[in-house]
PDB file of C-alpha atoms in Angstrom:
ATOM      1  CA  GLN H 128     -16.497  -0.433  -8.324  1.00  0.00           C
ATOM      2  CA  VAL H 129     -15.135  -3.732  -7.070  1.00  0.00           C
ATOM      3  CA  GLN H 130     -13.867  -6.088  -9.752  1.00  0.00           C
ATOM      4  CA  LEU H 131     -12.531  -9.619  -9.334  1.00  0.00           C
ATOM      5  CA  VAL H 132     -10.832 -11.617 -12.064  1.00  0.00           C
ATOM      6  CA  GLU H 133      -9.745 -15.210 -11.506  1.00  0.00           C
ATOM      7  CA  SER H 134      -7.100 -17.022 -13.478  1.00  0.00           C
ATOM      8  CA  GLY H 135      -4.912 -20.100 -13.234  1.00  0.00           C
ATOM      9  CA  GLY H 136      -7.340 -22.964 -13.609  1.00  0.00           C
ATOM     10  CA  GLY H 137      -6.604 -25.996 -15.707  1.00  0.00           C
ATOM     11  CA  LEU H 138      -6.241 -29.749 -15.961  1.00  0.00           C
ATOM     12  CA  VAL H 139      -3.786 -31.485 -13.631  1.00  0.00           C
ATOM     13  CA  GLN H 140      -3.137 -35.026 -12.480  1.00  0.00           C
ATOM     14  CA  PRO H 141      -3.805 -36.216  -8.920  1.00  0.00           C
ATOM     15  CA  GLY H 142      -1.022 -35.177  -6.580  1.00  0.00           C
ATOM     16  CA  GLU H 143      -0.006 -32.176  -8.660  1.00  0.00           C
ATOM     17  CA  SER H 144      -0.241 -28.504  -7.752  1.00  0.00           C
ATOM     18  CA  LEU H 145      -1.984 -25.469  -9.162  1.00  0.00           C
ATOM     19  CA  THR H 146      -2.133 -21.814  -8.159  1.00  0.00           C
ATOM     20  CA  LEU H 147      -5.214 -19.706  -8.709  1.00  0.00           C
ATOM     21  CA  SER H 148      -5.054 -15.919  -8.810  1.00  0.00           C
ATOM     22  CA  CYS H 149      -7.731 -13.368  -8.023  1.00  0.00           C
ATOM     23  CA  ALA H 150      -6.942  -9.858  -9.220  1.00  0.00           C
ATOM     24  CA  ALA H 151      -9.016  -7.566  -7.024  1.00  0.00           C
ATOM     25  CA  SER H 152      -9.600  -3.855  -7.569  1.00  0.00           C
ATOM     26  CA  GLY H 153     -11.897  -1.002  -6.592  1.00  0.00           C
ATOM     27  CA  PHE H 154     -11.714  -1.215  -2.806  1.00  0.00           C
ATOM     28  CA  ALA H 155     -11.872   1.953  -0.719  1.00  0.00           C
ATOM     29  CA  SER H 156     -10.110   0.452   2.310  1.00  0.00           C
ATOM     30  CA  ASP H 157      -8.696  -2.798   3.709  1.00  0.00           C
ATOM     31  CA  TYR H 158     -11.912  -3.586   5.583  1.00  0.00           C
ATOM     32  CA  TYR H 159     -12.943  -6.596   3.502  1.00  0.00           C
ATOM     33  CA  ALA H 160     -12.212 -10.248   2.936  1.00  0.00           C
ATOM     34  CA  ILE H 161     -11.497 -12.289  -0.167  1.00  0.00           C
ATOM     35  CA  GLY H 162     -12.802 -15.823  -0.219  1.00  0.00           C
ATOM     36  CA  TRP H 163     -12.359 -18.754  -2.545  1.00  0.00           C
ATOM     37  CA  PHE H 164     -15.361 -20.985  -3.228  1.00  0.00           C
ATOM     38  CA  ARG H 165     -15.895 -23.961  -5.486  1.00  0.00           C
ATOM     39  CA  GLN H 166     -18.907 -25.542  -7.058  1.00  0.00           C
ATOM     40  CA  VAL H 167     -19.693 -28.696  -8.982  1.00  0.00           C
ATOM     41  CA  PRO H 168     -22.928 -29.222 -10.914  1.00  0.00           C
ATOM     42  CA  GLY H 169     -25.810 -30.204  -8.684  1.00  0.00           C
ATOM     43  CA  LYS H 170     -24.088 -29.186  -5.457  1.00  0.00           C
ATOM     44  CA  GLU H 171     -24.056 -26.039  -3.360  1.00  0.00           C
ATOM     45  CA  ARG H 172     -21.192 -23.612  -3.583  1.00  0.00           C
ATOM     46  CA  GLU H 173     -18.586 -24.574  -0.976  1.00  0.00           C
ATOM     47  CA  GLY H 174     -16.303 -22.246   0.953  1.00  0.00           C
ATOM     48  CA  VAL H 175     -12.677 -23.294   0.469  1.00  0.00           C
ATOM     49  CA  SER H 176     -10.634 -20.530   2.065  1.00  0.00           C
ATOM     50  CA  SER H 177     -10.744 -16.860   2.965  1.00  0.00           C
ATOM     51  CA  ILE H 178      -8.395 -14.100   4.018  1.00  0.00           C
ATOM     52  CA  LEU H 179      -9.199 -10.998   6.028  1.00  0.00           C
ATOM     53  CA  ILE H 180      -7.368  -8.217   4.238  1.00  0.00           C
ATOM     54  CA  LEU H 181      -7.260  -5.905   7.257  1.00  0.00           C
ATOM     55  CA  ASP H 182      -5.077  -8.260   9.318  1.00  0.00           C
ATOM     56  CA  GLY H 183      -4.215 -11.246   7.117  1.00  0.00           C
ATOM     57  CA  THR H 184      -6.131 -13.842   9.137  1.00  0.00           C
ATOM     58  CA  THR H 185      -6.807 -16.918   7.045  1.00  0.00           C
ATOM     59  CA  TYR H 186      -9.485 -19.583   7.151  1.00  0.00           C
ATOM     60  CA  TYR H 187      -9.707 -23.012   5.531  1.00  0.00           C
ATOM     61  CA  ALA H 188     -12.264 -25.733   5.022  1.00  0.00           C
ATOM     62  CA  ASP H 189     -11.312 -28.984   6.717  1.00  0.00           C
ATOM     63  CA  SER H 190     -11.234 -30.705   3.325  1.00  0.00           C
ATOM     64  CA  VAL H 191      -8.325 -28.539   2.130  1.00  0.00           C
ATOM     65  CA  LYS H 192      -6.492 -27.725   5.365  1.00  0.00           C
ATOM     66  CA  GLY H 193      -2.819 -28.613   5.032  1.00  0.00           C
ATOM     67  CA  ARG H 194      -3.008 -28.785   1.222  1.00  0.00           C
ATOM     68  CA  PHE H 195      -4.197 -25.314   0.182  1.00  0.00           C
ATOM     69  CA  THR H 196      -2.695 -21.962   1.126  1.00  0.00           C
ATOM     70  CA  ILE H 197      -4.319 -18.565   0.632  1.00  0.00           C
ATOM     71  CA  SER H 198      -2.114 -15.492   0.439  1.00  0.00           C
ATOM     72  CA  ARG H 199      -2.133 -11.915  -0.728  1.00  0.00           C
ATOM     73  CA  ASP H 200       0.294  -9.727  -2.640  1.00  0.00           C
ATOM     74  CA  ALA H 201      -0.749  -6.202  -1.648  1.00  0.00           C
ATOM     75  CA  ALA H 202       1.440  -4.546  -4.288  1.00  0.00           C
ATOM     76  CA  LYS H 203      -0.316  -6.498  -7.033  1.00  0.00           C
ATOM     77  CA  ASN H 204      -3.783  -6.397  -5.406  1.00  0.00           C
ATOM     78  CA  THR H 205      -3.935 -10.127  -5.959  1.00  0.00           C
ATOM     79  CA  VAL H 206      -5.019 -13.005  -3.739  1.00  0.00           C
ATOM     80  CA  TYR H 207      -3.642 -16.447  -4.481  1.00  0.00           C
ATOM     81  CA  LEU H 208      -4.830 -19.943  -3.707  1.00  0.00           C
ATOM     82  CA  GLN H 209      -1.936 -22.374  -3.811  1.00  0.00           C
ATOM     83  CA  MET H 210      -3.347 -25.884  -4.161  1.00  0.00           C
ATOM     84  CA  ASN H 211      -1.064 -28.845  -3.485  1.00  0.00           C
ATOM     85  CA  SER H 212      -1.662 -32.596  -3.463  1.00  0.00           C
ATOM     86  CA  LEU H 213      -4.739 -32.150  -5.597  1.00  0.00           C
ATOM     87  CA  LYS H 214      -7.364 -34.872  -5.607  1.00  0.00           C
ATOM     88  CA  PRO H 215     -10.141 -35.701  -8.100  1.00  0.00           C
ATOM     89  CA  ASP H 216     -12.619 -34.450  -5.464  1.00  0.00           C
ATOM     90  CA  ASP H 217     -11.082 -30.984  -5.857  1.00  0.00           C
ATOM     91  CA  THR H 218     -12.476 -30.793  -9.394  1.00  0.00           C
ATOM     92  CA  ALA H 219     -14.841 -27.821  -9.587  1.00  0.00           C
ATOM     93  CA  VAL H 220     -15.306 -24.299 -10.844  1.00  0.00           C
ATOM     94  CA  TYR H 221     -13.437 -22.046  -8.425  1.00  0.00           C
ATOM     95  CA  TYR H 222     -14.664 -18.531  -7.685  1.00  0.00           C
ATOM     96  CA  CYS H 223     -13.152 -15.710  -5.729  1.00  0.00           C
ATOM     97  CA  ALA H 224     -15.464 -13.332  -3.933  1.00  0.00           C
ATOM     98  CA  ALA H 225     -15.303 -10.169  -1.853  1.00  0.00           C
ATOM     99  CA  ASP H 226     -17.053  -9.712   1.479  1.00  0.00           C
ATOM    100  CA  LEU H 227     -17.481  -5.962   2.003  1.00  0.00           C
ATOM    101  CA  GLY H 228     -19.557  -6.069   5.186  1.00  0.00           C
ATOM    102  CA  LEU H 229     -17.653  -8.057   7.760  1.00  0.00           C
ATOM    103  CA  PHE H 230     -19.350  -9.706  10.732  1.00  0.00           C
ATOM    104  CA  PHE H 231     -17.333 -11.097  13.609  1.00  0.00           C
ATOM    105  CA  PRO H 232     -16.263 -13.586  14.700  1.00  0.00           C
ATOM    106  CA  TYR H 233     -15.398 -14.090  11.054  1.00  0.00           C
ATOM    107  CA  SER H 234     -14.719 -17.759  11.683  1.00  0.00           C
ATOM    108  CA  SER H 235     -18.505 -18.161  11.804  1.00  0.00           C
ATOM    109  CA  HIS H 236     -19.132 -16.326   8.554  1.00  0.00           C
ATOM    110  CA  TRP H 237     -16.298 -16.752   6.050  1.00  0.00           C
ATOM    111  CA  TYR H 238     -17.608 -19.957   4.440  1.00  0.00           C
ATOM    112  CA  LYS H 239     -21.138 -18.684   3.729  1.00  0.00           C
ATOM    113  CA  PRO H 240     -21.637 -17.607   0.079  1.00  0.00           C
ATOM    114  CA  LEU H 241     -24.422 -15.178   1.022  1.00  0.00           C
ATOM    115  CA  GLU H 242     -21.932 -13.153   3.086  1.00  0.00           C
ATOM    116  CA  TYR H 243     -20.076 -12.142  -0.079  1.00  0.00           C
ATOM    117  CA  ASP H 244     -21.064  -9.164  -2.204  1.00  0.00           C
ATOM    118  CA  GLU H 245     -19.027  -9.423  -5.374  1.00  0.00           C
ATOM    119  CA  TRP H 246     -17.956 -12.470  -7.382  1.00  0.00           C
ATOM    120  CA  GLY H 247     -15.539 -13.278 -10.122  1.00  0.00           C
ATOM    121  CA  GLN H 248     -16.449 -15.220 -13.219  1.00  0.00           C
ATOM    122  CA  GLY H 249     -14.931 -18.506 -12.064  1.00  0.00           C
ATOM    123  CA  THR H 250     -12.148 -20.735 -13.335  1.00  0.00           C
ATOM    124  CA  GLN H 251     -12.327 -24.471 -13.976  1.00  0.00           C
ATOM    125  CA  VAL H 252     -10.025 -26.832 -12.096  1.00  0.00           C
ATOM    126  CA  THR H 253     -10.015 -30.450 -13.211  1.00  0.00           C
ATOM    127  CA  VAL H 254      -8.003 -33.106 -11.418  1.00  0.00           C
ATOM    128  CA  SER H 255      -7.882 -36.301 -13.430  1.00  0.00           C
ATOM    129  CA  SER H 256      -5.458 -38.955 -14.543  1.00  0.00           C
TER     130      SER H 256
END
């Protein structure tokens, strides 16, 4: 059974950094992706970044490209989202999710919440002075 547990959220000032962690377990193979999404009240869930576990390919939303970095520590079964130069617009609940049924080209699918099968509980990130 796939389980995802996020951690690392908090309150930071604009320009500061934060790293989110997603502890992922229960996978039978490396044929899956882990994505990070965020959501604010009244808005749709937005794809932030994703990583294909089978080959390490990464994807980013234009709004975070150059500021956020997704990575994976295979030994710890953990995916990280390093967030630098944070802005107030980055304030949201951040979720990690697992896509167990990959469709290619993944560049056309990674940002769609409906593609993902399992979700974590979410962690709040607030960027405010």
